[in-house]
């Protein structure tokens, strides 16, 4: 079974969030299930630097008017295809935004060209390579399925689109349509047209043989107006094709027994050793190293992640005896609110503004709890890293957070199965109260250690979910 995965980021080459982690961890996990996954990504400068030994496998003369080439490389165990189009991906800034954080103005063109090339690969542009399934991730890759649908009379591979976050839909003005080189009939309600403009993700959701969302709860939530963000109607029309498959994590990269980014490695049997990591993060975040718990946040600082609710609650949280370490970047207003809180509560609240992969490991290995107060969360990975590291998750009861964390209510504590704390509904008061509940249990070392061990025993690997993807691919290929 050959699957072409099409994604705008993949760990460890380029990462802005959980999509990269998933795109990087799924291929090795699928191997055990007889699936060979090749991953196609854009040739950003950061990627090109890492694939010096690549070979050119295809030259494209006309990708929406641009010339480009496709490079094949192997890196970190991943079979990669990298699309190099001069002027398109080789520029300053991140994958989606410029140095000042504004979206690249030609993102529609960048990712349409990327998708066009992916469709050509899916249809056999590389000699000797014909995938059985093309699996596209999020809006940046979703137009691939439109190019496949309208592109050729030949037999097409089966197709899967994964929704990592419906908040990002790739919506553009109608005027873009003329540039996409799609036939006129694509401009329709069952094509790429979406509320009078062009919808990249909408097109993918419409045309995929199967749709997956990154957790069962999120797959249900996106069928409602509250979470569907305008696409609930379409999704309700496609319920037979819609599946929720929860993300796993790469348990080799995230392994407290081997993690090179920790001050001290440890296991469920040597949890006391975490103290050295707590001491290390206290120093990094400017916190006093006392017996009170450190709650950590490792996140994009945005409305989705509920960081404004956290900012409003900080004085109350500190009053309840918790310390806070925040690693993140994003919304400037939120960054400033958190910096102001850190200045108000020296030694109790620390924030490091930025993106720091090694530090994110140390935080999981040293903080007592990881806080994820998201308004919505398709899956969420930091709570899974928390489970694996004995860093107890305190999460909003939504999406994948609800699916992966067992709240320490009386029943779960009694049964000895609790792994964390759920906040529901989410507001500054419930956030503070839940943290208070966590602080109380933190000071009961036996209960806390039991919860840490429960989390560390939980299977957060890709084993189960990789099988679900493999089964899904097979069901699509054998259908007709
Ligand atoms: P999302 O993809 O919505 O941002 P996820 O929880 O799925 O949320 O994934 C976020 C990923 O990005 C995790 O691997 C997390 O550790 C990482 N991350 C987020 N912010 C930072 C940061 N400031 N520094 C390092 N890693 C970060
Ligand atoms: C998105 C979601 C996040 C999910 C990640 C990987 O970024 O916001 O919840 O974990 O994709 O699927």
XYZ file of C-alpha atoms and ligand atoms in Angstrom:
519
model
C 0.000 0.000 0.000
C 1.583 3.258 -1.166
C 0.309 6.525 0.237
C 1.322 10.020 -0.792
C 0.980 12.381 2.166
C 0.787 16.064 1.219
C 1.485 18.528 4.025
C 2.730 22.089 4.432
C 5.000 21.174 7.362
C 6.680 18.068 8.740
C 8.811 17.490 11.837
C 11.814 17.596 12.134
C 12.300 19.655 8.968
C 9.810 22.463 9.467
C 7.267 22.960 12.236
C 4.880 25.659 13.374
C 2.507 23.383 15.287
C 0.974 19.975 15.786
C 0.439 19.321 12.067
C 4.208 18.915 11.665
C 4.399 16.453 14.550
C 1.603 14.364 13.077
C 2.935 14.456 9.504
C 6.354 13.390 10.808
C 5.236 10.633 13.175
C 2.578 8.919 11.078
C 4.844 7.533 8.311
C 7.121 5.470 10.603
C 4.076 4.256 12.565
C 2.328 3.163 9.349
C 5.271 1.029 8.282
C 4.284 -1.589 10.855
C 0.898 -1.799 9.148
C 2.258 -2.393 5.679
C 1.866 1.175 4.457
C 4.713 2.986 2.699
C 4.122 6.708 3.074
C 5.933 9.336 1.023
C 5.601 12.900 2.243
C 5.465 15.893 -0.085
C 6.306 19.323 1.346
C 7.194 22.777 -0.017
C 10.877 23.712 -0.360
C 11.134 26.497 2.207
C 14.722 27.679 2.832
C 14.827 25.798 6.143
C 13.909 22.587 4.300
C 16.283 23.088 1.370
C 19.190 23.487 3.795
C 18.483 20.066 5.236
C 18.261 18.092 1.998
C 21.601 18.809 0.409
C 21.812 15.317 -1.080
C 18.463 15.399 -2.869
C 17.949 14.194 -6.425
C 15.664 15.859 -8.950
C 12.907 13.468 -9.952
C 10.569 15.702 -11.966
C 10.818 19.068 -13.719
C 7.570 20.998 -14.075
C 7.303 23.550 -16.901
C 3.943 24.971 -16.087
C 2.607 24.990 -12.558
C 0.060 27.786 -12.946
C 2.638 29.474 -15.137
C 5.648 28.750 -12.910
C 8.546 26.401 -13.464
C 9.616 24.117 -10.654
C 11.276 20.880 -9.746
C 10.626 18.080 -7.374
C 13.458 16.726 -5.249
C 13.500 13.342 -3.563
C 15.373 12.954 -0.301
C 15.459 10.830 2.789
C 15.723 12.583 6.116
C 15.046 11.374 9.660
C 13.616 8.158 8.243
C 11.098 10.029 6.087
C 10.762 9.570 2.318
C 10.394 13.135 1.164
C 9.398 14.893 -2.024
C 10.247 18.575 -1.866
C 8.763 21.093 -4.291
C 11.202 23.798 -5.280
C 9.660 26.715 -7.166
C 11.850 29.821 -7.362
C 10.198 32.899 -5.891
C 7.478 30.915 -4.183
C 8.835 29.208 -1.103
C 12.425 30.503 -0.921
C 11.707 33.656 1.037
C 12.146 35.118 4.513
C 9.643 34.504 7.266
C 7.760 31.336 8.157
C 5.856 28.872 5.982
C 2.737 31.043 5.960
C 3.712 34.515 7.137
C 6.406 37.121 6.584
C 8.876 38.400 9.174
C 6.277 40.732 10.693
C 3.739 37.948 11.064
C 1.460 38.929 8.170
C 0.305 36.148 5.860
C 2.212 36.066 2.574
C -0.159 37.865 0.189
C 0.193 35.175 -2.477
C -0.541 32.219 -0.179
C -3.403 31.175 -2.447
C -0.947 30.868 -5.327
C 1.818 29.226 -3.286
C -0.447 26.467 -2.033
C -2.426 26.121 -5.249
C 0.858 25.450 -7.052
C 1.922 23.049 -4.313
C -1.416 21.218 -4.666
C -1.215 21.217 -8.462
C 2.192 19.545 -8.286
C 0.930 17.041 -5.707
C -1.937 16.093 -8.016
C 0.513 15.523 -10.862
C 2.603 13.258 -8.616
C -0.535 11.413 -7.525
C -1.313 10.806 -11.206
C 2.094 9.345 -11.963
C 4.459 12.246 -12.770
C 7.324 10.320 -11.179
C 8.301 7.349 -13.294
C 7.582 4.133 -11.443
C 5.645 5.772 -8.605
C 1.850 5.466 -8.445
C 0.327 5.932 -4.974
C -2.797 3.959 -4.105
C -4.009 6.773 -1.858
C -3.305 10.482 -1.638
C -3.702 11.841 1.887
C -3.834 15.649 2.135
C -3.614 17.707 5.317
C -5.437 20.974 5.974
C -6.256 23.738 3.488
C -2.713 24.166 2.198
C -2.852 20.743 0.527
C -6.595 20.379 0.027
C -6.792 21.776 -3.511
C -4.853 18.694 -4.630
C -8.187 16.891 -4.669
C -9.740 19.489 -6.993
C -6.844 19.114 -9.433
C -7.324 15.351 -9.274
C -11.062 15.519 -9.766
C -10.928 17.851 -12.769
C -7.502 16.955 -14.014
C -7.694 13.691 -15.823
C -9.783 10.862 -17.123
C -7.272 8.312 -15.868
C -7.865 6.160 -12.840
C -7.282 8.334 -9.802
C -5.861 7.229 -6.473
C -8.256 7.130 -3.531
C -8.198 10.253 -1.402
C -8.285 11.273 2.257
C -8.355 14.792 3.687
C -7.494 15.343 7.337
C -8.892 18.316 9.212
C -6.372 19.466 11.799
C -8.102 22.757 12.409
C -11.257 24.039 10.749
C -10.412 27.581 11.820
C -7.967 27.779 8.919
C -9.902 27.246 5.704
C -7.930 28.845 2.901
C -10.701 31.197 1.755
C -9.851 33.598 -1.046
C -11.591 36.111 -3.298
C -13.555 34.906 -6.314
C -11.062 36.715 -8.560
C -8.490 34.036 -7.687
C -10.543 31.372 -9.451
C -9.469 32.461 -12.933
C -5.824 31.899 -11.984
C -6.226 28.356 -10.689
C -6.462 26.721 -14.124
C -9.472 24.713 -13.083
C -12.299 24.158 -15.589
C -15.373 26.389 -15.432
C -17.519 23.667 -13.894
C -15.300 23.724 -10.796
C -16.933 27.031 -9.926
C -19.974 25.465 -8.299
C -21.397 24.519 -4.976
C -20.001 21.006 -5.281
C -16.690 22.382 -6.547
C -14.390 25.028 -5.108
C -16.936 27.840 -4.772
C -17.571 28.773 -1.142
C -19.753 31.657 0.035
C -19.019 33.574 -3.153
C -15.250 33.024 -3.017
C -12.847 30.123 -3.376
C -12.503 27.656 -0.507
C -9.458 25.401 -0.600
C -10.395 23.263 2.405
C -14.033 23.276 1.353
C -13.029 21.826 -2.008
C -11.034 19.062 -0.336
C -13.860 18.187 2.050
C -16.266 18.059 -0.855
C -14.140 15.834 -3.051
C -12.259 13.466 -0.723
C -13.292 9.832 -0.571
C -12.804 10.030 3.186
C -12.510 12.873 5.684
C -10.764 12.460 9.003
C -10.745 14.810 11.963
C -7.971 14.454 14.524
C -10.164 13.190 17.373
C -13.597 11.546 17.669
C -14.995 14.463 19.680
C -13.781 16.997 17.122
C -15.333 14.899 14.333
C -18.673 15.303 16.148
C -18.165 18.939 17.110
C -17.458 20.144 13.570
C -20.934 19.030 12.520
C -22.425 21.711 14.778
C -22.704 25.466 14.102
C -20.649 26.180 17.217
C -17.516 24.466 15.860
C -18.289 23.955 12.169
C -17.276 27.488 11.181
C -19.610 27.482 8.209
C -18.728 23.982 7.021
C -21.147 22.090 9.277
C -23.708 21.779 6.477
C -21.234 20.213 4.087
C -19.894 17.908 6.816
C -23.381 16.801 7.825
C -23.956 15.847 4.219
C -20.856 13.671 4.330
C -21.213 11.898 7.673
C -20.654 8.496 6.080
C -17.235 9.642 4.920
C -16.260 11.421 8.168
C -14.082 9.653 10.740
C -12.484 10.793 13.989
C -9.006 9.343 14.553
C -7.146 10.625 17.571
C -3.504 11.654 17.116
C -0.685 9.773 18.757
C 2.800 11.048 19.524
C 6.272 9.902 18.590
C 7.220 8.011 21.742
C 10.895 7.871 20.728
C 11.276 11.617 20.413
C 9.095 12.139 23.498
C 10.600 9.693 25.961
C 11.595 10.922 29.440
C 13.987 7.992 29.842
C 16.102 9.063 26.851
C 15.276 12.708 26.211
C 18.537 14.642 25.604
C 16.818 17.951 26.349
C 16.178 17.083 29.995
C 18.567 18.010 32.797
C 17.878 14.534 34.212
C 16.134 11.573 32.548
C 13.625 9.548 34.541
C 10.912 6.917 34.363
C 7.660 6.177 36.199
C 9.763 4.377 38.822
C 12.108 7.327 39.362
C 9.689 10.233 39.388
C 11.610 11.949 42.187
C 14.334 12.711 39.657
C 11.964 15.197 37.998
C 12.931 17.622 40.779
C 16.177 18.459 38.966
C 14.211 19.387 35.846
C 11.808 21.481 37.910
C 14.797 23.286 39.341
C 16.143 23.862 35.804
C 12.883 25.319 34.495
C 12.459 27.447 37.607
C 15.794 29.001 36.777
C 14.942 29.491 33.108
C 11.560 31.100 33.875
C 12.749 33.074 36.905
C 10.542 31.232 39.379
C 11.307 30.572 43.025
C 12.088 26.891 43.535
C 9.793 26.075 46.452
C 7.264 23.329 47.235
C 4.405 24.867 45.282
C 3.461 23.377 41.912
C 4.592 24.850 38.617
C 1.879 24.892 35.969
C 3.222 25.267 32.462
C 1.811 26.427 29.157
C 3.555 25.546 25.863
C 1.419 27.024 23.170
C 0.608 29.426 20.431
C -0.670 32.447 22.340
C -4.057 32.895 20.699
C -7.772 33.156 21.357
C -8.245 29.496 20.309
C -5.916 28.439 23.102
C -7.859 30.451 25.715
C -4.780 32.467 26.625
C -6.895 35.584 27.200
C -8.931 33.662 29.789
C -5.687 32.570 31.428
C -4.348 36.147 31.435
C -7.511 37.342 33.195
C -7.154 34.656 35.857
C -3.482 34.952 36.716
C -3.865 36.972 39.923
C -6.391 34.434 41.232
C -4.237 31.487 40.156
C -1.229 32.859 42.009
C -3.419 33.500 45.063
C -4.388 29.802 45.034
C -0.765 28.756 45.393
C 0.298 27.853 41.850
C 3.262 29.162 39.885
C 3.067 29.636 36.148
C 5.671 29.114 33.409
C 4.570 30.118 29.914
C 6.510 29.307 26.744
C 4.861 30.660 23.646
C 4.378 33.331 21.072
C 1.577 34.695 18.979
C -0.834 37.524 19.600
C 1.196 40.581 20.657
C -1.553 41.829 22.976
C -1.593 38.515 24.837
C 2.206 38.374 24.993
C 2.159 41.812 26.626
C -0.554 40.868 29.127
C 1.488 37.854 30.194
C 4.695 39.896 30.416
C 2.852 42.392 32.625
C 1.593 39.545 34.838
C 5.140 38.216 35.171
C 6.301 41.672 36.234
C 3.482 41.844 38.817
C 4.259 38.404 40.217
C 8.025 38.123 40.185
C 9.167 34.626 41.095
C 5.619 33.230 40.721
C 4.914 33.856 37.022
C 7.484 33.594 34.234
C 7.077 33.920 30.499
C 9.501 33.176 27.704
C 8.251 34.644 24.451
C 9.462 32.597 21.524
C 9.558 29.156 19.997
C 11.996 26.728 21.590
C 11.690 23.013 20.854
C 14.342 21.802 23.380
C 12.872 23.973 26.138
C 9.405 22.550 25.403
C 10.816 19.116 26.334
C 12.420 20.388 29.532
C 9.141 22.029 30.532
C 7.251 18.722 30.174
C 9.969 17.022 32.182
C 10.041 19.575 34.988
C 6.657 21.257 35.397
C 4.104 19.625 37.687
C 1.186 20.253 35.357
C 0.602 21.325 31.762
C -2.291 23.719 31.287
C -4.319 23.667 28.047
C -7.362 25.949 28.458
C -8.413 25.897 24.778
C -11.777 27.209 23.584
C -11.623 24.493 20.951
C -8.932 21.890 20.325
C -9.101 19.469 17.403
C -6.701 17.120 19.162
C -3.922 18.858 21.056
C -0.535 17.251 21.539
C 0.938 18.987 24.584
C -1.454 17.150 26.917
C -0.238 13.867 25.389
C 3.389 14.870 25.958
C 2.290 15.743 29.501
C 0.845 12.256 30.055
C 4.048 10.659 28.829
C 6.210 12.891 31.069
C 4.227 12.724 34.321
C 3.336 16.395 33.831
C -0.329 16.311 34.757
C -2.669 17.808 32.139
C -5.195 20.434 33.209
C -7.358 20.859 30.122
C -10.587 22.340 28.827
C -13.206 19.669 28.168
C -13.302 20.037 24.400
C -12.251 18.138 21.275
C -9.233 15.894 21.646
C -8.554 17.205 25.142
C -11.834 15.668 26.320
C -10.975 12.400 24.556
C -7.505 11.936 26.032
C -7.632 13.094 29.663
C -9.563 11.422 32.488
C -10.739 13.984 35.033
C -9.817 13.431 38.667
C -13.414 13.400 39.875
C -14.421 11.274 42.856
C -15.293 8.255 40.715
C -12.072 8.280 38.688
C -9.937 8.879 41.766
C -11.761 6.100 43.580
C -11.197 3.730 40.686
C -7.552 4.844 40.453
C -7.782 5.823 36.783
C -7.577 9.637 36.820
C -4.908 11.193 34.597
C -5.636 14.922 34.825
C -8.177 17.672 35.343
C -10.897 18.914 33.033
C -12.235 22.464 33.036
C -15.930 22.675 32.041
C -17.427 24.963 31.005
C -14.424 27.177 30.365
C -14.335 30.633 31.979
C -11.991 32.479 34.358
C -13.804 31.126 37.443
C -13.832 27.470 36.394
C -10.237 27.770 35.235
C -9.193 29.087 38.642
C -11.296 26.526 40.515
C -9.894 23.628 38.518
C -6.356 24.816 39.103
C -7.200 25.094 42.781
C -8.392 21.481 42.709
C -5.111 20.483 41.077
C -3.103 22.373 43.711
C -4.974 20.549 46.481
C -4.189 17.151 44.946
C -0.605 18.173 44.301
C -0.162 18.500 48.049
C -1.383 14.907 48.472
C 1.741 13.205 47.123
C 0.249 9.716 46.926
C -2.725 10.788 44.839
C -0.512 12.926 42.611
C 2.050 10.178 42.023
C -0.744 7.728 41.212
C -2.093 10.126 38.598
C 1.371 10.659 37.132
C 1.826 6.907 36.832
C -1.606 6.468 35.263
C -0.654 9.022 32.645
C 2.715 7.457 31.971
C 1.036 4.057 31.505
C -1.465 5.432 29.005
C -0.748 4.369 25.437
C -0.253 7.698 23.665
C 1.754 6.145 20.834
C 0.593 5.970 17.240
C 0.109 2.168 17.387
C -3.659 2.176 17.574
C -4.398 5.176 15.364
C -1.908 4.181 12.669
C -3.867 0.949 12.321
C -7.084 2.946 11.923
C -5.507 5.000 9.117
C -4.154 1.846 7.465
C -7.595 0.211 7.661
C -9.180 3.331 6.223
C -6.756 3.417 3.268
C -7.454 -0.262 2.576
C -11.216 0.194 2.739
C -10.965 2.944 0.097
C -8.701 1.044 -2.244
C -10.701 -2.174 -2.118
C -14.043 -0.487 -2.504
C -14.269 -0.643 -6.279
P -1.463 23.499 17.570
O -1.004 22.675 16.450
O -2.882 23.928 17.486
O -0.572 24.664 17.846
P -0.842 21.155 19.216
O -0.968 20.947 20.678
O -1.408 20.121 18.336
O -1.451 22.598 18.908
O 0.675 21.227 18.794
C 1.534 22.240 19.205
C 2.945 21.752 19.021
O 3.805 22.881 18.974
C 3.439 20.895 20.161
O 4.425 20.020 19.666
C 4.050 21.932 21.104
O 5.004 21.366 21.961
C 4.671 22.864 20.101
N 4.823 24.248 20.571
C 3.867 25.199 20.652
N 4.393 26.376 21.065
C 5.706 26.149 21.250
C 6.808 26.967 21.662
N 6.642 28.242 21.968
N 8.033 26.409 21.725
C 8.197 25.096 21.419
N 7.210 24.286 21.030
C 5.982 24.801 20.937
C -3.969 21.534 14.742
C -4.855 21.598 15.973
C -4.367 20.724 17.108
C -3.919 19.359 16.606
C -2.889 19.536 15.495
C -2.402 18.202 14.950
O -2.929 22.426 14.804
O -5.028 22.925 16.420
O -5.390 20.544 18.062
O -3.353 18.615 17.665
O -3.463 20.243 14.445
O -3.444 17.421 14.447
